[in-house]
Amino acid sequence: MPGVLGVIARRAAPVLRGHVVAQRASIYTRPAKDKIGSFETAVGLGIFSLTILGPSGWILAHLEDYKKKE
């Protein structure tokens, strides 16, 4: 019986894996089409910082509430 399961597994494995997709790196060596201004840069960095630091700041600000055992 184990021999039969091995044969089934060897034949079914390629079918279950499907097609292998070749991965390609998306590297562009040309300069950007449009220049990004300082306002767009500041907004992007601000949103990025808020996204990263916002949740941790919320937890630190409400740390005493989390410590309470009710």
mmCIF file with all atom_site columns, N, CA and C in Angstrom:
data_model
loop_
_atom_site.group_PDB
_atom_site.id
_atom_site.type_symbol
_atom_site.label_atom_id
_atom_site.label_alt_id
_atom_site.label_comp_id
_atom_site.label_asym_id
_atom_site.label_entity_id
_atom_site.label_seq_id
_atom_site.pdbx_PDB_ins_code
_atom_site.Cartn_x
_atom_site.Cartn_y
_atom_site.Cartn_z
_atom_site.occupancy
_atom_site.B_iso_or_equiv
_atom_site.pdbx_formal_charge
_atom_site.auth_seq_id
_atom_site.auth_comp_id
_atom_site.auth_asym_id
_atom_site.auth_atom_id
_atom_site.pdbx_PDB_model_num
ATOM 1   N N  . MET A 1 1  ? 0.807   -1.213 0.000   1.00 0.00 ? 1  MET A N  1
ATOM 2   C CA . MET A 1 1  ? 0.000   0.000  0.000   1.00 0.00 ? 1  MET A CA 1
ATOM 3   C C  . MET A 1 1  ? 0.848   1.275  0.000   1.00 0.00 ? 1  MET A C  1
ATOM 4   N N  . PRO A 1 2  ? 1.957   1.354  0.785   1.00 0.00 ? 2  PRO A N  1
ATOM 5   C CA . PRO A 1 2  ? 2.760   2.573  0.746   1.00 0.00 ? 2  PRO A CA 1
ATOM 6   C C  . PRO A 1 2  ? 3.354   2.843  -0.635  1.00 0.00 ? 2  PRO A C  1
ATOM 7   N N  . GLY A 1 3  ? 3.646   1.793  -1.399  1.00 0.00 ? 3  GLY A N  1
ATOM 8   C CA . GLY A 1 3  ? 4.187   1.989  -2.741  1.00 0.00 ? 3  GLY A CA 1
ATOM 9   C C  . GLY A 1 3  ? 3.183   2.652  -3.660  1.00 0.00 ? 3  GLY A C  1
ATOM 10  N N  . VAL A 1 4  ? 1.912   2.298  -3.517  1.00 0.00 ? 4  VAL A N  1
ATOM 11  C CA . VAL A 1 4  ? 0.856   2.882  -4.341  1.00 0.00 ? 4  VAL A CA 1
ATOM 12  C C  . VAL A 1 4  ? 0.695   4.364  -4.012  1.00 0.00 ? 4  VAL A C  1
ATOM 13  N N  . LEU A 1 5  ? 0.743   4.702  -2.724  1.00 0.00 ? 5  LEU A N  1
ATOM 14  C CA . LEU A 1 5  ? 0.612   6.106  -2.326  1.00 0.00 ? 5  LEU A CA 1
ATOM 15  C C  . LEU A 1 5  ? 1.784   6.940  -2.844  1.00 0.00 ? 5  LEU A C  1
ATOM 16  N N  . GLY A 1 6  ? 2.970   6.370  -2.870  1.00 0.00 ? 6  GLY A N  1
ATOM 17  C CA . GLY A 1 6  ? 4.130   7.080  -3.385  1.00 0.00 ? 6  GLY A CA 1
ATOM 18  C C  . GLY A 1 6  ? 3.999   7.375  -4.868  1.00 0.00 ? 6  GLY A C  1
ATOM 19  N N  . VAL A 1 7  ? 3.488   6.398  -5.626  1.00 0.00 ? 7  VAL A N  1
ATOM 20  C CA . VAL A 1 7  ? 3.291   6.596  -7.056  1.00 0.00 ? 7  VAL A CA 1
ATOM 21  C C  . VAL A 1 7  ? 2.248   7.673  -7.300  1.00 0.00 ? 7  VAL A C  1
ATOM 22  N N  . ILE A 1 8  ? 1.171   7.633  -6.543  1.00 0.00 ? 8  ILE A N  1
ATOM 23  C CA . ILE A 1 8  ? 0.116   8.644  -6.690  1.00 0.00 ? 8  ILE A CA 1
ATOM 24  C C  . ILE A 1 8  ? 0.661   10.025 -6.337  1.00 0.00 ? 8  ILE A C  1
ATOM 25  N N  . ALA A 1 9  ? 1.445   10.107 -5.287  1.00 0.00 ? 9  ALA A N  1
ATOM 26  C CA . ALA A 1 9  ? 1.998   11.397 -4.866  1.00 0.00 ? 9  ALA A CA 1
ATOM 27  C C  . ALA A 1 9  ? 2.962   11.947 -5.915  1.00 0.00 ? 9  ALA A C  1
ATOM 28  N N  . ARG A 1 10 ? 3.802   11.075 -6.508  1.00 0.00 ? 10 ARG A N  1
ATOM 29  C CA . ARG A 1 10 ? 4.750   11.537 -7.532  1.00 0.00 ? 10 ARG A CA 1
ATOM 30  C C  . ARG A 1 10 ? 4.035   12.014 -8.788  1.00 0.00 ? 10 ARG A C  1
ATOM 31  N N  . ARG A 1 11 ? 2.919   11.394 -9.123  1.00 0.00 ? 11 ARG A N  1
ATOM 32  C CA . ARG A 1 11 ? 2.194   11.805 -10.330 1.00 0.00 ? 11 ARG A CA 1
ATOM 33  C C  . ARG A 1 11 ? 1.319   13.026 -10.074 1.00 0.00 ? 11 ARG A C  1
ATOM 34  N N  . ALA A 1 12 ? 0.826   13.183 -8.872  1.00 0.00 ? 12 ALA A N  1
ATOM 35  C CA . ALA A 1 12 ? -0.082  14.290 -8.573  1.00 0.00 ? 12 ALA A CA 1
ATOM 36  C C  . ALA A 1 12 ? 0.660   15.577 -8.238  1.00 0.00 ? 12 ALA A C  1
ATOM 37  N N  . ALA A 1 13 ? 1.898   15.499 -7.754  1.00 0.00 ? 13 ALA A N  1
ATOM 38  C CA . ALA A 1 13 ? 2.627   16.691 -7.322  1.00 0.00 ? 13 ALA A CA 1
ATOM 39  C C  . ALA A 1 13 ? 2.804   17.722 -8.439  1.00 0.00 ? 13 ALA A C  1
ATOM 40  N N  . PRO A 1 14 ? 3.258   17.344 -9.645  1.00 0.00 ? 14 PRO A N  1
ATOM 41  C CA . PRO A 1 14 ? 3.402   18.369 -10.689 1.00 0.00 ? 14 PRO A CA 1
ATOM 42  C C  . PRO A 1 14 ? 2.065   18.999 -11.095 1.00 0.00 ? 14 PRO A C  1
ATOM 43  N N  . VAL A 1 15 ? 0.999   18.241 -11.058 1.00 0.00 ? 15 VAL A N  1
ATOM 44  C CA . VAL A 1 15 ? -0.313  18.765 -11.430 1.00 0.00 ? 15 VAL A CA 1
ATOM 45  C C  . VAL A 1 15 ? -0.793  19.766 -10.384 1.00 0.00 ? 15 VAL A C  1
ATOM 46  N N  . LEU A 1 16 ? -0.566  19.463 -9.123  1.00 0.00 ? 16 LEU A N  1
ATOM 47  C CA . LEU A 1 16 ? -1.018  20.351 -8.058  1.00 0.00 ? 16 LEU A CA 1
ATOM 48  C C  . LEU A 1 16 ? -0.185  21.619 -7.974  1.00 0.00 ? 16 LEU A C  1
ATOM 49  N N  . ARG A 1 17 ? 1.081   21.560 -8.344  1.00 0.00 ? 17 ARG A N  1
ATOM 50  C CA . ARG A 1 17 ? 1.930   22.747 -8.291  1.00 0.00 ? 17 ARG A CA 1
ATOM 51  C C  . ARG A 1 17 ? 1.543   23.767 -9.350  1.00 0.00 ? 17 ARG A C  1
ATOM 52  N N  . GLY A 1 18 ? 1.051   23.315 -10.488 1.00 0.00 ? 18 GLY A N  1
ATOM 53  C CA . GLY A 1 18 ? 0.667   24.248 -11.543 1.00 0.00 ? 18 GLY A CA 1
ATOM 54  C C  . GLY A 1 18 ? 1.882   24.765 -12.288 1.00 0.00 ? 18 GLY A C  1
ATOM 55  N N  . HIS A 1 19 ? 1.674   25.849 -13.018 1.00 0.00 ? 19 HIS A N  1
ATOM 56  C CA . HIS A 1 19 ? 2.754   26.430 -13.805 1.00 0.00 ? 19 HIS A CA 1
ATOM 57  C C  . HIS A 1 19 ? 3.642   27.293 -12.914 1.00 0.00 ? 19 HIS A C  1
ATOM 58  N N  . VAL A 1 20 ? 4.901   27.209 -13.166 1.00 0.00 ? 20 VAL A N  1
ATOM 59  C CA . VAL A 1 20 ? 5.858   28.008 -12.417 1.00 0.00 ? 20 VAL A CA 1
ATOM 60  C C  . VAL A 1 20 ? 6.008   29.353 -13.125 1.00 0.00 ? 20 VAL A C  1
ATOM 61  N N  . VAL A 1 21 ? 5.818   30.430 -12.375 1.00 0.00 ? 21 VAL A N  1
ATOM 62  C CA . VAL A 1 21 ? 5.935   31.767 -12.931 1.00 0.00 ? 21 VAL A CA 1
ATOM 63  C C  . VAL A 1 21 ? 7.358   32.256 -12.717 1.00 0.00 ? 21 VAL A C  1
ATOM 64  N N  . ALA A 1 22 ? 7.993   32.662 -13.788 1.00 0.00 ? 22 ALA A N  1
ATOM 65  C CA . ALA A 1 22 ? 9.360   33.182 -13.678 1.00 0.00 ? 22 ALA A CA 1
ATOM 66  C C  . ALA A 1 22 ? 9.297   34.596 -13.107 1.00 0.00 ? 22 ALA A C  1
ATOM 67  N N  . GLN A 1 23 ? 10.091  34.853 -12.085 1.00 0.00 ? 23 GLN A N  1
ATOM 68  C CA . GLN A 1 23 ? 10.114  36.171 -11.465 1.00 0.00 ? 23 GLN A CA 1
ATOM 69  C C  . GLN A 1 23 ? 11.160  37.024 -12.145 1.00 0.00 ? 23 GLN A C  1
ATOM 70  N N  . ARG A 1 24 ? 10.784  38.272 -12.423 1.00 0.00 ? 24 ARG A N  1
ATOM 71  C CA . ARG A 1 24 ? 11.712  39.212 -13.032 1.00 0.00 ? 24 ARG A CA 1
ATOM 72  C C  . ARG A 1 24 ? 11.781  40.451 -12.168 1.00 0.00 ? 24 ARG A C  1
ATOM 73  N N  . ALA A 1 25 ? 12.949  40.989 -12.051 1.00 0.00 ? 25 ALA A N  1
ATOM 74  C CA . ALA A 1 25 ? 13.117  42.214 -11.282 1.00 0.00 ? 25 ALA A CA 1
ATOM 75  C C  . ALA A 1 25 ? 12.656  43.398 -12.117 1.00 0.00 ? 25 ALA A C  1
ATOM 76  N N  . SER A 1 26 ? 11.968  44.331 -11.474 1.00 0.00 ? 26 SER A N  1
ATOM 77  C CA . SER A 1 26 ? 11.525  45.537 -12.164 1.00 0.00 ? 26 SER A CA 1
ATOM 78  C C  . SER A 1 26 ? 12.489  46.665 -11.826 1.00 0.00 ? 26 SER A C  1
ATOM 79  N N  . ILE A 1 27 ? 13.557  46.737 -12.570 1.00 0.00 ? 27 ILE A N  1
ATOM 80  C CA . ILE A 1 27 ? 14.570  47.757 -12.328 1.00 0.00 ? 27 ILE A CA 1
ATOM 81  C C  . ILE A 1 27 ? 14.568  48.711 -13.519 1.00 0.00 ? 27 ILE A C  1
ATOM 82  N N  . TYR A 1 28 ? 14.387  49.981 -13.220 1.00 0.00 ? 28 TYR A N  1
ATOM 83  C CA . TYR A 1 28 ? 14.394  50.993 -14.263 1.00 0.00 ? 28 TYR A CA 1
ATOM 84  C C  . TYR A 1 28 ? 15.631  51.863 -14.082 1.00 0.00 ? 28 TYR A C  1
ATOM 85  N N  . THR A 1 29 ? 16.376  52.067 -15.156 1.00 0.00 ? 29 THR A N  1
ATOM 86  C CA . THR A 1 29 ? 17.594  52.848 -15.063 1.00 0.00 ? 29 THR A CA 1
ATOM 87  C C  . THR A 1 29 ? 17.405  54.277 -15.550 1.00 0.00 ? 29 THR A C  1
ATOM 88  N N  . ARG A 1 30 ? 16.213  54.603 -16.023 1.00 0.00 ? 30 ARG A N  1
ATOM 89  C CA . ARG A 1 30 ? 15.952  55.951 -16.500 1.00 0.00 ? 30 ARG A CA 1
ATOM 90  C C  . ARG A 1 30 ? 15.526  56.843 -15.345 1.00 0.00 ? 30 ARG A C  1
ATOM 91  N N  . PRO A 1 31 ? 15.710  58.152 -15.479 1.00 0.00 ? 31 PRO A N  1
ATOM 92  C CA . PRO A 1 31 ? 15.218  59.057 -14.440 1.00 0.00 ? 31 PRO A CA 1
ATOM 93  C C  . PRO A 1 31 ? 13.688  59.104 -14.443 1.00 0.00 ? 31 PRO A C  1
ATOM 94  N N  . ALA A 1 32 ? 13.136  59.619 -13.379 1.00 0.00 ? 32 ALA A N  1
ATOM 95  C CA . ALA A 1 32 ? 11.676  59.691 -13.257 1.00 0.00 ? 32 ALA A CA 1
ATOM 96  C C  . ALA A 1 32 ? 11.094  60.594 -14.337 1.00 0.00 ? 32 ALA A C  1
ATOM 97  N N  . LYS A 1 33 ? 9.848   60.303 -14.743 1.00 0.00 ? 33 LYS A N  1
ATOM 98  C CA . LYS A 1 33 ? 9.190   61.113 -15.773 1.00 0.00 ? 33 LYS A CA 1
ATOM 99  C C  . LYS A 1 33 ? 8.855   62.497 -15.245 1.00 0.00 ? 33 LYS A C  1
ATOM 100 N N  . ASP A 1 34 ? 8.338   62.550 -14.024 1.00 0.00 ? 34 ASP A N  1
ATOM 101 C CA . ASP A 1 34 ? 7.956   63.825 -13.419 1.00 0.00 ? 34 ASP A CA 1
ATOM 102 C C  . ASP A 1 34 ? 8.774   64.043 -12.153 1.00 0.00 ? 34 ASP A C  1
ATOM 103 N N  . LYS A 1 35 ? 9.155   65.288 -11.938 1.00 0.00 ? 35 LYS A N  1
ATOM 104 C CA . LYS A 1 35 ? 9.891   65.611 -10.723 1.00 0.00 ? 35 LYS A CA 1
ATOM 105 C C  . LYS A 1 35 ? 8.901   65.725 -9.559  1.00 0.00 ? 35 LYS A C  1
ATOM 106 N N  . ILE A 1 36 ? 9.241   65.109 -8.438  1.00 0.00 ? 36 ILE A N  1
ATOM 107 C CA . ILE A 1 36 ? 8.386   65.161 -7.254  1.00 0.00 ? 36 ILE A CA 1
ATOM 108 C C  . ILE A 1 36 ? 8.795   66.378 -6.441  1.00 0.00 ? 36 ILE A C  1
ATOM 109 N N  . GLY A 1 37 ? 7.820   67.218 -6.145  1.00 0.00 ? 37 GLY A N  1
ATOM 110 C CA . GLY A 1 37 ? 8.103   68.451 -5.418  1.00 0.00 ? 37 GLY A CA 1
ATOM 111 C C  . GLY A 1 37 ? 8.281   68.230 -3.933  1.00 0.00 ? 37 GLY A C  1
ATOM 112 N N  . SER A 1 38 ? 8.660   69.302 -3.253  1.00 0.00 ? 38 SER A N  1
ATOM 113 C CA . SER A 1 38 ? 8.896   69.211 -1.808  1.00 0.00 ? 38 SER A CA 1
ATOM 114 C C  . SER A 1 38 ? 7.597   69.006 -1.045  1.00 0.00 ? 38 SER A C  1
ATOM 115 N N  . PHE A 1 39 ? 6.482   69.567 -1.545  1.00 0.00 ? 39 PHE A N  1
ATOM 116 C CA . PHE A 1 39 ? 5.200   69.385 -0.862  1.00 0.00 ? 39 PHE A CA 1
ATOM 117 C C  . PHE A 1 39 ? 4.769   67.926 -0.908  1.00 0.00 ? 39 PHE A C  1
ATOM 118 N N  . GLU A 1 40 ? 4.879   67.296 -2.073  1.00 0.00 ? 40 GLU A N  1
ATOM 119 C CA . GLU A 1 40 ? 4.506   65.888 -2.188  1.00 0.00 ? 40 GLU A CA 1
ATOM 120 C C  . GLU A 1 40 ? 5.404   65.009 -1.325  1.00 0.00 ? 40 GLU A C  1
ATOM 121 N N  . THR A 1 41 ? 6.671   65.358 -1.262  1.00 0.00 ? 41 THR A N  1
ATOM 122 C CA . THR A 1 41 ? 7.603   64.606 -0.425  1.00 0.00 ? 41 THR A CA 1
ATOM 123 C C  . THR A 1 41 ? 7.235   64.739 1.049   1.00 0.00 ? 41 THR A C  1
ATOM 124 N N  . ALA A 1 42 ? 6.910   65.962 1.477   1.00 0.00 ? 42 ALA A N  1
ATOM 125 C CA . ALA A 1 42 ? 6.548   66.186 2.883   1.00 0.00 ? 42 ALA A CA 1
ATOM 126 C C  . ALA A 1 42 ? 5.259   65.453 3.233   1.00 0.00 ? 42 ALA A C  1
ATOM 127 N N  . VAL A 1 43 ? 4.275   65.484 2.342   1.00 0.00 ? 43 VAL A N  1
ATOM 128 C CA . VAL A 1 43 ? 3.006   64.783 2.599   1.00 0.00 ? 43 VAL A CA 1
ATOM 129 C C  . VAL A 1 43 ? 3.243   63.283 2.670   1.00 0.00 ? 43 VAL A C  1
ATOM 130 N N  . GLY A 1 44 ? 4.025   62.758 1.746   1.00 0.00 ? 44 GLY A N  1
ATOM 131 C CA . GLY A 1 44 ? 4.318   61.321 1.751   1.00 0.00 ? 44 GLY A CA 1
ATOM 132 C C  . GLY A 1 44 ? 5.044   60.878 3.005   1.00 0.00 ? 44 GLY A C  1
ATOM 133 N N  . LEU A 1 45 ? 6.050   61.629 3.403   1.00 0.00 ? 45 LEU A N  1
ATOM 134 C CA . LEU A 1 45 ? 6.780   61.282 4.626   1.00 0.00 ? 45 LEU A CA 1
ATOM 135 C C  . LEU A 1 45 ? 5.906   61.422 5.866   1.00 0.00 ? 45 LEU A C  1
ATOM 136 N N  . GLY A 1 46 ? 5.034   62.448 5.871   1.00 0.00 ? 46 GLY A N  1
ATOM 137 C CA . GLY A 1 46 ? 4.132   62.628 7.012   1.00 0.00 ? 46 GLY A CA 1
ATOM 138 C C  . GLY A 1 46 ? 3.154   61.477 7.155   1.00 0.00 ? 46 GLY A C  1
ATOM 139 N N  . ILE A 1 47 ? 2.565   61.054 6.038   1.00 0.00 ? 47 ILE A N  1
ATOM 140 C CA . ILE A 1 47 ? 1.617   59.931 6.091   1.00 0.00 ? 47 ILE A CA 1
ATOM 141 C C  . ILE A 1 47 ? 2.336   58.642 6.470   1.00 0.00 ? 47 ILE A C  1
ATOM 142 N N  . PHE A 1 48 ? 3.524   58.449 5.926   1.00 0.00 ? 48 PHE A N  1
ATOM 143 C CA . PHE A 1 48 ? 4.308   57.260 6.267   1.00 0.00 ? 48 PHE A CA 1
ATOM 144 C C  . PHE A 1 48 ? 4.642   57.241 7.755   1.00 0.00 ? 48 PHE A C  1
ATOM 145 N N  . SER A 1 49 ? 5.072   58.370 8.291   1.00 0.00 ? 49 SER A N  1
ATOM 146 C CA . SER A 1 49 ? 5.409   58.448 9.721   1.00 0.00 ? 49 SER A CA 1
ATOM 147 C C  . SER A 1 49 ? 4.191   58.221 10.593  1.00 0.00 ? 49 SER A C  1
ATOM 148 N N  . LEU A 1 50 ? 3.068   58.807 10.208  1.00 0.00 ? 50 LEU A N  1
ATOM 149 C CA . LEU A 1 50 ? 1.837   58.627 10.977  1.00 0.00 ? 50 LEU A CA 1
ATOM 150 C C  . LEU A 1 50 ? 1.390   57.172 10.958  1.00 0.00 ? 50 LEU A C  1
ATOM 151 N N  . THR A 1 51 ? 1.546   56.520 9.810   1.00 0.00 ? 51 THR A N  1
ATOM 152 C CA . THR A 1 51 ? 1.159   55.116 9.693   1.00 0.00 ? 51 THR A CA 1
ATOM 153 C C  . THR A 1 51 ? 2.020   54.224 10.578  1.00 0.00 ? 51 THR A C  1
ATOM 154 N N  . ILE A 1 52 ? 3.299   54.519 10.652  1.00 0.00 ? 52 ILE A N  1
ATOM 155 C CA . ILE A 1 52 ? 4.202   53.693 11.455  1.00 0.00 ? 52 ILE A CA 1
ATOM 156 C C  . ILE A 1 52 ? 4.128   54.045 12.940  1.00 0.00 ? 52 ILE A C  1
ATOM 157 N N  . LEU A 1 53 ? 4.153   55.333 13.246  1.00 0.00 ? 53 LEU A N  1
ATOM 158 C CA . LEU A 1 53 ? 4.245   55.758 14.641  1.00 0.00 ? 53 LEU A CA 1
ATOM 159 C C  . LEU A 1 53 ? 2.886   55.935 15.322  1.00 0.00 ? 53 LEU A C  1
ATOM 160 N N  . GLY A 1 54 ? 1.826   56.076 14.555  1.00 0.00 ? 54 GLY A N  1
ATOM 161 C CA . GLY A 1 54 ? 0.503   56.309 15.136  1.00 0.00 ? 54 GLY A CA 1
ATOM 162 C C  . GLY A 1 54 ? 0.029   55.203 16.074  1.00 0.00 ? 54 GLY A C  1
ATOM 163 N N  . PRO A 1 55 ? 0.000   53.948 15.627  1.00 0.00 ? 55 PRO A N  1
ATOM 164 C CA . PRO A 1 55 ? -0.463  52.876 16.518  1.00 0.00 ? 55 PRO A CA 1
ATOM 165 C C  . PRO A 1 55 ? 0.390   52.708 17.770  1.00 0.00 ? 55 PRO A C  1
ATOM 166 N N  . SER A 1 56 ? 1.705   52.815 17.630  1.00 0.00 ? 56 SER A N  1
ATOM 167 C CA . SER A 1 56 ? 2.559   52.657 18.815  1.00 0.00 ? 56 SER A CA 1
ATOM 168 C C  . SER A 1 56 ? 2.366   53.828 19.772  1.00 0.00 ? 56 SER A C  1
ATOM 169 N N  . GLY A 1 57 ? 2.154   55.033 19.237  1.00 0.00 ? 57 GLY A N  1
ATOM 170 C CA . GLY A 1 57 ? 1.865   56.181 20.095  1.00 0.00 ? 57 GLY A CA 1
ATOM 171 C C  . GLY A 1 57 ? 0.552   56.024 20.832  1.00 0.00 ? 57 GLY A C  1
ATOM 172 N N  . TRP A 1 58 ? -0.447  55.475 20.157  1.00 0.00 ? 58 TRP A N  1
ATOM 173 C CA . TRP A 1 58 ? -1.741  55.239 20.791  1.00 0.00 ? 58 TRP A CA 1
ATOM 174 C C  . TRP A 1 58 ? -1.587  54.265 21.961  1.00 0.00 ? 58 TRP A C  1
ATOM 175 N N  . ILE A 1 59 ? -0.850  53.204 21.754  1.00 0.00 ? 59 ILE A N  1
ATOM 176 C CA . ILE A 1 59 ? -0.657  52.208 22.812  1.00 0.00 ? 59 ILE A CA 1
ATOM 177 C C  . ILE A 1 59 ? 0.097   52.827 23.988  1.00 0.00 ? 59 ILE A C  1
ATOM 178 N N  . LEU A 1 60 ? 1.155   53.591 23.711  1.00 0.00 ? 60 LEU A N  1
ATOM 179 C CA . LEU A 1 60 ? 1.908   54.212 24.794  1.00 0.00 ? 60 LEU A CA 1
ATOM 180 C C  . LEU A 1 60 ? 1.077   55.247 25.538  1.00 0.00 ? 60 LEU A C  1
ATOM 181 N N  . ALA A 1 61 ? 0.206   55.971 24.848  1.00 0.00 ? 61 ALA A N  1
ATOM 182 C CA . ALA A 1 61 ? -0.628  56.972 25.505  1.00 0.00 ? 61 ALA A CA 1
ATOM 183 C C  . ALA A 1 61 ? -1.694  56.334 26.390  1.00 0.00 ? 61 ALA A C  1
ATOM 184 N N  . HIS A 1 62 ? -2.116  55.136 26.057  1.00 0.00 ? 62 HIS A N  1
ATOM 185 C CA . HIS A 1 62 ? -3.168  54.452 26.820  1.00 0.00 ? 62 HIS A CA 1
ATOM 186 C C  . HIS A 1 62 ? -2.624  53.256 27.590  1.00 0.00 ? 62 HIS A C  1
ATOM 187 N N  . LEU A 1 63 ? -1.353  53.288 27.930  1.00 0.00 ? 63 LEU A N  1
ATOM 188 C CA . LEU A 1 63 ? -0.725  52.162 28.612  1.00 0.00 ? 63 LEU A CA 1
ATOM 189 C C  . LEU A 1 63 ? -1.352  51.899 29.970  1.00 0.00 ? 63 LEU A C  1
ATOM 190 N N  . GLU A 1 64 ? -1.702  52.948 30.693  1.00 0.00 ? 64 GLU A N  1
ATOM 191 C CA . GLU A 1 64 ? -2.321  52.772 32.011  1.00 0.00 ? 64 GLU A CA 1
ATOM 192 C C  . GLU A 1 64 ? -3.683  52.102 31.890  1.00 0.00 ? 64 GLU A C  1
ATOM 193 N N  . ASP A 1 65 ? -4.406  52.397 30.823  1.00 0.00 ? 65 ASP A N  1
ATOM 194 C CA . ASP A 1 65 ? -5.706  51.737 30.622  1.00 0.00 ? 65 ASP A CA 1
ATOM 195 C C  . ASP A 1 65 ? -5.531  50.243 30.387  1.00 0.00 ? 65 ASP A C  1
ATOM 196 N N  . TYR A 1 66 ? -4.464  49.862 29.700  1.00 0.00 ? 66 TYR A N  1
ATOM 197 C CA . TYR A 1 66 ? -4.213  48.445 29.435  1.00 0.00 ? 66 TYR A CA 1
ATOM 198 C C  . TYR A 1 66 ? -3.759  47.714 30.686  1.00 0.00 ? 66 TYR A C  1
ATOM 199 N N  . LYS A 1 67 ? -3.123  48.431 31.627  1.00 0.00 ? 67 LYS A N  1
ATOM 200 C CA . LYS A 1 67 ? -2.642  47.808 32.852  1.00 0.00 ? 67 LYS A CA 1
ATOM 201 C C  . LYS A 1 67 ? -3.768  47.496 33.828  1.00 0.00 ? 67 LYS A C  1
ATOM 202 N N  . LYS A 1 68 ? -4.872  48.254 33.760  1.00 0.00 ? 68 LYS A N  1
ATOM 203 C CA . LYS A 1 68 ? -5.974  48.057 34.691  1.00 0.00 ? 68 LYS A CA 1
ATOM 204 C C  . LYS A 1 68 ? -6.592  46.683 34.496  1.00 0.00 ? 68 LYS A C  1
ATOM 205 N N  . LYS A 1 69 ? -6.862  46.018 35.613  1.00 0.00 ? 69 LYS A N  1
ATOM 206 C CA . LYS A 1 69 ? -7.519  44.733 35.566  1.00 0.00 ? 69 LYS A CA 1
ATOM 207 C C  . LYS A 1 69 ? -8.905  44.885 36.136  1.00 0.00 ? 69 LYS A C  1
ATOM 208 N N  . GLU A 1 70 ? -9.873  44.808 35.279  1.00 0.00 ? 70 GLU A N  1
ATOM 209 C CA . GLU A 1 70 ? -11.265 44.975 35.747  1.00 0.00 ? 70 GLU A CA 1
ATOM 210 C C  . GLU A 1 70 ? -12.008 43.670 35.674  1.00 0.00 ? 70 GLU A C  1
#
